[in-house]
């Protein structure tokens, strides 16, 4: 009866080569050298892995926004949705795997509601954020009761903050201090709308921040 050294076969991905048989303590023993072959990844696989890694990091940076964009869902569920719908926000060079993130394409919510009309101005001297939102024409995809949410992100610290604003049907404005860890020139802004009566939402819009000294 042949006896196999079991430790040689611990890894199912290994292949057997150089098989020899010898006598050891009156038994026939088969000795084999295991060679491991790692399957070479295709370019598409490497690109997708790089994109997934970048989007996973962005999901962490924008954690408050991702959770606000999918109310009622766990962070794990919201993260999966965020990664899935932002595939086109990250471009990967097939040769170098260098990543280009198009931050203006990022969205933290998904749906067919009309995005809100929001303006953001940051006053550098007193580090104050001024926000205005307008009433929009009513339609099946824009209701007065829709809630508007603002997202601010600092590109240096990679931190984000979420600010509930008001209702789509009631124009208004507000002002608040810029977060102490944010720099005015590094701050990006986004906004999206959510229905107050169901789970409908708009995609996020990228807002060109106005700066005043």
PDB file of C-alpha atoms in Angstrom:
ATOM      1  CA  UNK A   1       0.000   0.000   0.000  1.00  0.00           C
ATOM      2  CA  UNK A   2       1.325   3.435  -0.959  1.00  0.00           C
ATOM      3  CA  UNK A   3       1.489   6.031   1.773  1.00  0.00           C
ATOM      4  CA  UNK A   4       1.331   9.759   0.858  1.00  0.00           C
ATOM      5  CA  UNK A   5       2.902  12.489   2.949  1.00  0.00           C
ATOM      6  CA  UNK A   6      -0.318  14.396   3.662  1.00  0.00           C
ATOM      7  CA  UNK A   7       1.396  17.716   4.411  1.00  0.00           C
ATOM      8  CA  UNK A   8       2.454  17.884   0.769  1.00  0.00           C
ATOM      9  CA  UNK A   9      -1.153  18.195  -0.307  1.00  0.00           C
ATOM     10  CA  UNK A  10      -2.445  20.852   2.073  1.00  0.00           C
ATOM     11  CA  UNK A  11      -2.995  23.413  -0.690  1.00  0.00           C
ATOM     12  CA  UNK A  12      -5.589  22.356  -3.228  1.00  0.00           C
ATOM     13  CA  UNK A  13      -4.200  24.797  -5.783  1.00  0.00           C
ATOM     14  CA  UNK A  14      -0.882  22.991  -5.932  1.00  0.00           C
ATOM     15  CA  UNK A  15       0.076  20.523  -8.641  1.00  0.00           C
ATOM     16  CA  UNK A  16       2.167  17.378  -8.196  1.00  0.00           C
ATOM     17  CA  UNK A  17       5.497  16.925  -9.941  1.00  0.00           C
ATOM     18  CA  UNK A  18       8.643  14.798  -9.660  1.00  0.00           C
ATOM     19  CA  UNK A  19       6.918  11.788  -8.111  1.00  0.00           C
ATOM     20  CA  UNK A  20       9.293   9.122  -6.778  1.00  0.00           C
ATOM     21  CA  UNK A  21       8.777   5.922  -4.833  1.00  0.00           C
ATOM     22  CA  UNK A  22      11.111   4.533  -2.216  1.00  0.00           C
ATOM     23  CA  UNK A  23      11.207   2.044   0.649  1.00  0.00           C
ATOM     24  CA  UNK A  24      11.003   3.381   4.180  1.00  0.00           C
ATOM     25  CA  UNK A  25      10.679   1.061   7.207  1.00  0.00           C
ATOM     26  CA  UNK A  26       9.436  -1.752   5.017  1.00  0.00           C
ATOM     27  CA  UNK A  27       6.743   0.405   3.424  1.00  0.00           C
ATOM     28  CA  UNK A  28       6.349   1.815  -0.046  1.00  0.00           C
ATOM     29  CA  UNK A  29       6.360   5.603   0.297  1.00  0.00           C
ATOM     30  CA  UNK A  30       5.480   8.004  -2.487  1.00  0.00           C
ATOM     31  CA  UNK A  31       7.296  11.300  -2.320  1.00  0.00           C
ATOM     32  CA  UNK A  32       6.224  14.217  -4.462  1.00  0.00           C
ATOM     33  CA  UNK A  33       7.273  17.812  -4.868  1.00  0.00           C
ATOM     34  CA  UNK A  34       4.361  20.217  -4.985  1.00  0.00           C
ATOM     35  CA  UNK A  35       4.620  23.147  -7.347  1.00  0.00           C
ATOM     36  CA  UNK A  36       2.194  26.029  -6.940  1.00  0.00           C
ATOM     37  CA  UNK A  37       0.905  27.910  -9.922  1.00  0.00           C
ATOM     38  CA  UNK A  38      -0.814  31.227  -9.352  1.00  0.00           C
ATOM     39  CA  UNK A  39      -3.305  31.927 -12.083  1.00  0.00           C
ATOM     40  CA  UNK A  40      -2.319  35.053 -13.959  1.00  0.00           C
ATOM     41  CA  UNK A  41      -4.973  37.732 -13.704  1.00  0.00           C
ATOM     42  CA  UNK A  42      -6.349  39.346 -16.808  1.00  0.00           C
ATOM     43  CA  UNK A  43      -6.023  43.081 -17.365  1.00  0.00           C
ATOM     44  CA  UNK A  44      -9.749  43.497 -16.763  1.00  0.00           C
ATOM     45  CA  UNK A  45      -9.471  41.726 -13.404  1.00  0.00           C
ATOM     46  CA  UNK A  46      -6.556  43.871 -12.265  1.00  0.00           C
ATOM     47  CA  UNK A  47      -8.344  47.039 -13.360  1.00  0.00           C
ATOM     48  CA  UNK A  48     -11.524  46.059 -11.531  1.00  0.00           C
ATOM     49  CA  UNK A  49      -9.608  45.188  -8.368  1.00  0.00           C
ATOM     50  CA  UNK A  50      -7.883  48.578  -8.449  1.00  0.00           C
ATOM     51  CA  UNK A  51     -11.215  50.348  -9.002  1.00  0.00           C
ATOM     52  CA  UNK A  52     -12.841  48.413  -6.155  1.00  0.00           C
ATOM     53  CA  UNK A  53      -9.992  49.335  -3.818  1.00  0.00           C
ATOM     54  CA  UNK A  54     -10.331  53.045  -4.634  1.00  0.00           C
ATOM     55  CA  UNK A  55     -14.118  53.027  -4.242  1.00  0.00           C
ATOM     56  CA  UNK A  56     -13.860  51.136  -0.938  1.00  0.00           C
ATOM     57  CA  UNK A  57     -11.588  53.884   0.367  1.00  0.00           C
ATOM     58  CA  UNK A  58     -13.972  56.584  -0.895  1.00  0.00           C
ATOM     59  CA  UNK A  59     -16.851  54.825   0.876  1.00  0.00           C
ATOM     60  CA  UNK A  60     -14.906  55.190   4.130  1.00  0.00           C
ATOM     61  CA  UNK A  61     -14.071  58.848   3.495  1.00  0.00           C
ATOM     62  CA  UNK A  62     -17.685  59.639   2.645  1.00  0.00           C
ATOM     63  CA  UNK A  63     -19.183  57.353   5.297  1.00  0.00           C
ATOM     64  CA  UNK A  64     -21.663  59.957   6.705  1.00  0.00           C
ATOM     65  CA  UNK A  65     -22.825  60.830   3.165  1.00  0.00           C
ATOM     66  CA  UNK A  66     -23.172  57.189   2.117  1.00  0.00           C
ATOM     67  CA  UNK A  67     -25.300  56.447   5.181  1.00  0.00           C
ATOM     68  CA  UNK A  68     -27.423  59.576   4.670  1.00  0.00           C
ATOM     69  CA  UNK A  69     -27.943  58.659   1.024  1.00  0.00           C
ATOM     70  CA  UNK A  70     -29.472  55.301   1.904  1.00  0.00           C
ATOM     71  CA  UNK A  71     -31.524  55.797   5.074  1.00  0.00           C
ATOM     72  CA  UNK A  72     -32.741  52.611   6.689  1.00  0.00           C
ATOM     73  CA  UNK A  73     -29.899  50.507   5.294  1.00  0.00           C
ATOM     74  CA  UNK A  74     -26.854  49.287   7.168  1.00  0.00           C
ATOM     75  CA  UNK A  75     -23.485  50.807   6.310  1.00  0.00           C
ATOM     76  CA  UNK A  76     -22.474  47.525   4.681  1.00  0.00           C
ATOM     77  CA  UNK A  77     -25.509  47.639   2.376  1.00  0.00           C
ATOM     78  CA  UNK A  78     -25.058  51.349   1.643  1.00  0.00           C
ATOM     79  CA  UNK A  79     -21.351  50.826   0.928  1.00  0.00           C
ATOM     80  CA  UNK A  80     -22.138  48.083  -1.585  1.00  0.00           C
ATOM     81  CA  UNK A  81     -24.653  50.343  -3.345  1.00  0.00           C
ATOM     82  CA  UNK A  82     -22.179  53.256  -3.348  1.00  0.00           C
ATOM     83  CA  UNK A  83     -19.453  51.133  -4.932  1.00  0.00           C
ATOM     84  CA  UNK A  84     -21.831  49.727  -7.534  1.00  0.00           C
ATOM     85  CA  UNK A  85     -23.206  53.033  -8.756  1.00  0.00           C
ATOM     86  CA  UNK A  86     -19.882  54.915  -8.813  1.00  0.00           C
ATOM     87  CA  UNK A  87     -17.959  52.632 -11.166  1.00  0.00           C
ATOM     88  CA  UNK A  88     -17.679  55.386 -13.789  1.00  0.00           C
ATOM     89  CA  UNK A  89     -16.331  57.839 -11.225  1.00  0.00           C
ATOM     90  CA  UNK A  90     -12.957  56.071 -11.160  1.00  0.00           C
ATOM     91  CA  UNK A  91     -10.806  55.538 -14.252  1.00  0.00           C
ATOM     92  CA  UNK A  92      -7.910  53.070 -14.117  1.00  0.00           C
ATOM     93  CA  UNK A  93      -5.010  53.079 -16.585  1.00  0.00           C
ATOM     94  CA  UNK A  94      -4.721  49.521 -17.901  1.00  0.00           C
ATOM     95  CA  UNK A  95      -0.924  49.630 -18.110  1.00  0.00           C
ATOM     96  CA  UNK A  96       0.094  51.438 -14.926  1.00  0.00           C
ATOM     97  CA  UNK A  97      -3.094  50.889 -12.866  1.00  0.00           C
ATOM     98  CA  UNK A  98      -2.913  54.589 -11.976  1.00  0.00           C
ATOM     99  CA  UNK A  99      -6.302  55.820 -10.805  1.00  0.00           C
ATOM    100  CA  UNK A 100      -8.107  59.037 -11.706  1.00  0.00           C
ATOM    101  CA  UNK A 101     -11.041  59.885  -9.438  1.00  0.00           C
ATOM    102  CA  UNK A 102     -13.673  62.152 -10.967  1.00  0.00           C
ATOM    103  CA  UNK A 103     -15.062  63.607  -7.761  1.00  0.00           C
ATOM    104  CA  UNK A 104     -17.642  65.625  -9.678  1.00  0.00           C
ATOM    105  CA  UNK A 105     -19.285  62.347 -10.752  1.00  0.00           C
ATOM    106  CA  UNK A 106     -19.654  60.876  -7.274  1.00  0.00           C
ATOM    107  CA  UNK A 107     -23.151  60.226  -6.001  1.00  0.00           C
ATOM    108  CA  UNK A 108     -24.297  59.122  -2.565  1.00  0.00           C
ATOM    109  CA  UNK A 109     -27.910  58.454  -3.437  1.00  0.00           C
ATOM    110  CA  UNK A 110     -29.743  56.819  -6.286  1.00  0.00           C
ATOM    111  CA  UNK A 111     -33.121  57.499  -7.861  1.00  0.00           C
ATOM    112  CA  UNK A 112     -35.079  59.455 -10.439  1.00  0.00           C
ATOM    113  CA  UNK A 113     -36.064  62.461  -8.343  1.00  0.00           C
ATOM    114  CA  UNK A 114     -34.899  65.835  -9.624  1.00  0.00           C
ATOM    115  CA  UNK A 115     -31.681  66.946  -7.877  1.00  0.00           C
ATOM    116  CA  UNK A 116     -32.125  70.062  -5.714  1.00  0.00           C
ATOM    117  CA  UNK A 117     -31.020  73.568  -6.635  1.00  0.00           C
ATOM    118  CA  UNK A 118     -28.401  74.541  -4.054  1.00  0.00           C
ATOM    119  CA  UNK A 119     -25.738  77.257  -3.890  1.00  0.00           C
ATOM    120  CA  UNK A 120     -22.753  77.180  -1.513  1.00  0.00           C
ATOM    121  CA  UNK A 121     -20.466  80.083  -0.649  1.00  0.00           C
ATOM    122  CA  UNK A 122     -17.513  79.844   1.750  1.00  0.00           C
ATOM    123  CA  UNK A 123     -16.218  83.026   3.383  1.00  0.00           C
ATOM    124  CA  UNK A 124     -12.521  82.486   4.059  1.00  0.00           C
ATOM    125  CA  UNK A 125     -11.959  85.265   6.599  1.00  0.00           C
ATOM    126  CA  UNK A 126     -14.539  84.109   9.143  1.00  0.00           C
ATOM    127  CA  UNK A 127     -14.605  80.469   7.934  1.00  0.00           C
ATOM    128  CA  UNK A 128     -18.356  80.518   7.435  1.00  0.00           C
ATOM    129  CA  UNK A 129     -20.432  78.482   4.994  1.00  0.00           C
ATOM    130  CA  UNK A 130     -23.503  80.124   3.425  1.00  0.00           C
ATOM    131  CA  UNK A 131     -26.041  77.857   1.736  1.00  0.00           C
ATOM    132  CA  UNK A 132     -29.125  78.789  -0.307  1.00  0.00           C
ATOM    133  CA  UNK A 133     -31.677  76.490  -1.904  1.00  0.00           C
ATOM    134  CA  UNK A 134     -34.445  77.359  -4.314  1.00  0.00           C
ATOM    135  CA  UNK A 135     -37.975  76.140  -4.772  1.00  0.00           C
ATOM    136  CA  UNK A 136     -38.285  74.077  -7.944  1.00  0.00           C
ATOM    137  CA  UNK A 137     -41.228  73.531 -10.264  1.00  0.00           C
ATOM    138  CA  UNK A 138     -43.428  70.729  -8.999  1.00  0.00           C
ATOM    139  CA  UNK A 139     -43.575  67.478 -10.938  1.00  0.00           C
ATOM    140  CA  UNK A 140     -43.881  63.734 -10.273  1.00  0.00           C
ATOM    141  CA  UNK A 141     -40.135  63.760  -9.589  1.00  0.00           C
ATOM    142  CA  UNK A 142     -40.000  66.972  -7.532  1.00  0.00           C
ATOM    143  CA  UNK A 143     -42.326  67.379  -4.556  1.00  0.00           C
ATOM    144  CA  UNK A 144     -42.512  70.240  -2.092  1.00  0.00           C
ATOM    145  CA  UNK A 145     -41.993  67.825   0.812  1.00  0.00           C
ATOM    146  CA  UNK A 146     -38.704  66.409  -0.511  1.00  0.00           C
ATOM    147  CA  UNK A 147     -35.843  66.793   1.957  1.00  0.00           C
ATOM    148  CA  UNK A 148     -32.551  68.344   0.823  1.00  0.00           C
ATOM    149  CA  UNK A 149     -29.173  67.203   2.167  1.00  0.00           C
ATOM    150  CA  UNK A 150     -25.800  68.929   1.777  1.00  0.00           C
ATOM    151  CA  UNK A 151     -22.460  67.094   1.863  1.00  0.00           C
ATOM    152  CA  UNK A 152     -19.126  68.851   2.422  1.00  0.00           C
ATOM    153  CA  UNK A 153     -15.797  67.093   1.853  1.00  0.00           C
ATOM    154  CA  UNK A 154     -12.249  68.221   2.546  1.00  0.00           C
ATOM    155  CA  UNK A 155      -9.784  66.865  -0.012  1.00  0.00           C
ATOM    156  CA  UNK A 156      -6.784  67.232   2.319  1.00  0.00           C
ATOM    157  CA  UNK A 157      -8.119  65.476   5.420  1.00  0.00           C
ATOM    158  CA  UNK A 158     -10.398  63.135   3.411  1.00  0.00           C
ATOM    159  CA  UNK A 159     -13.228  63.847   5.840  1.00  0.00           C
ATOM    160  CA  UNK A 160     -16.876  64.544   5.066  1.00  0.00           C
ATOM    161  CA  UNK A 161     -19.795  66.112   6.909  1.00  0.00           C
ATOM    162  CA  UNK A 162     -23.547  65.973   6.243  1.00  0.00           C
ATOM    163  CA  UNK A 163     -25.968  68.868   6.800  1.00  0.00           C
ATOM    164  CA  UNK A 164     -29.773  68.520   6.473  1.00  0.00           C
ATOM    165  CA  UNK A 165     -31.074  71.723   4.880  1.00  0.00           C
ATOM    166  CA  UNK A 166     -34.814  71.977   4.385  1.00  0.00           C
ATOM    167  CA  UNK A 167     -37.721  71.171   2.067  1.00  0.00           C
ATOM    168  CA  UNK A 168     -37.590  71.512  -1.682  1.00  0.00           C
ATOM    169  CA  UNK A 169     -40.829  73.486  -1.667  1.00  0.00           C
ATOM    170  CA  UNK A 170     -39.634  76.109   0.795  1.00  0.00           C
ATOM    171  CA  UNK A 171     -36.741  78.244  -0.434  1.00  0.00           C
ATOM    172  CA  UNK A 172     -34.311  79.177   2.272  1.00  0.00           C
ATOM    173  CA  UNK A 173     -30.779  79.860   3.349  1.00  0.00           C
ATOM    174  CA  UNK A 174     -28.575  79.068   6.303  1.00  0.00           C
ATOM    175  CA  UNK A 175     -25.057  79.733   7.559  1.00  0.00           C
ATOM    176  CA  UNK A 176     -22.780  77.726   9.817  1.00  0.00           C
ATOM    177  CA  UNK A 177     -19.071  77.552  10.712  1.00  0.00           C
ATOM    178  CA  UNK A 178     -16.808  75.508   8.482  1.00  0.00           C
ATOM    179  CA  UNK A 179     -15.626  72.420  10.329  1.00  0.00           C
ATOM    180  CA  UNK A 180     -12.371  73.141  12.184  1.00  0.00           C
ATOM    181  CA  UNK A 181     -10.499  70.422  10.246  1.00  0.00           C
ATOM    182  CA  UNK A 182     -11.635  71.745   6.875  1.00  0.00           C
ATOM    183  CA  UNK A 183      -9.745  74.224   4.716  1.00  0.00           C
ATOM    184  CA  UNK A 184     -11.924  76.587   2.622  1.00  0.00           C
ATOM    185  CA  UNK A 185      -9.937  76.052  -0.577  1.00  0.00           C
ATOM    186  CA  UNK A 186     -10.045  72.252  -0.200  1.00  0.00           C
ATOM    187  CA  UNK A 187     -13.775  71.957   0.441  1.00  0.00           C
ATOM    188  CA  UNK A 188     -16.074  70.281  -2.082  1.00  0.00           C
ATOM    189  CA  UNK A 189     -19.864  70.309  -1.933  1.00  0.00           C
ATOM    190  CA  UNK A 190     -22.642  67.959  -3.052  1.00  0.00           C
ATOM    191  CA  UNK A 191     -26.398  67.844  -2.529  1.00  0.00           C
ATOM    192  CA  UNK A 192     -29.223  65.370  -3.055  1.00  0.00           C
ATOM    193  CA  UNK A 193     -32.943  65.094  -2.368  1.00  0.00           C
ATOM    194  CA  UNK A 194     -34.979  62.417  -0.625  1.00  0.00           C
ATOM    195  CA  UNK A 195     -38.719  61.914  -0.550  1.00  0.00           C
ATOM    196  CA  UNK A 196     -40.182  62.398   2.921  1.00  0.00           C
ATOM    197  CA  UNK A 197     -42.916  59.798   2.326  1.00  0.00           C
ATOM    198  CA  UNK A 198     -41.051  56.901   0.658  1.00  0.00           C
ATOM    199  CA  UNK A 199     -37.547  55.746  -0.265  1.00  0.00           C
ATOM    200  CA  UNK A 200     -37.291  57.696  -3.534  1.00  0.00           C
ATOM    201  CA  UNK A 201     -34.209  59.863  -3.998  1.00  0.00           C
ATOM    202  CA  UNK A 202     -32.276  61.888  -6.549  1.00  0.00           C
ATOM    203  CA  UNK A 203     -28.726  61.413  -7.662  1.00  0.00           C
ATOM    204  CA  UNK A 204     -26.224  63.733  -6.011  1.00  0.00           C
ATOM    205  CA  UNK A 205     -25.126  66.905  -7.738  1.00  0.00           C
ATOM    206  CA  UNK A 206     -21.647  68.394  -7.528  1.00  0.00           C
ATOM    207  CA  UNK A 207     -21.802  72.062  -6.500  1.00  0.00           C
ATOM    208  CA  UNK A 208     -19.246  74.603  -7.642  1.00  0.00           C
ATOM    209  CA  UNK A 209     -18.364  76.297  -4.358  1.00  0.00           C
ATOM    210  CA  UNK A 210     -18.107  80.075  -4.443  1.00  0.00           C
ATOM    211  CA  UNK A 211     -15.278  81.606  -2.429  1.00  0.00           C
ATOM    212  CA  UNK A 212     -15.147  85.002  -0.785  1.00  0.00           C
ATOM    213  CA  UNK A 213     -12.300  86.505   1.208  1.00  0.00           C
TER     214      UNK A 213
END
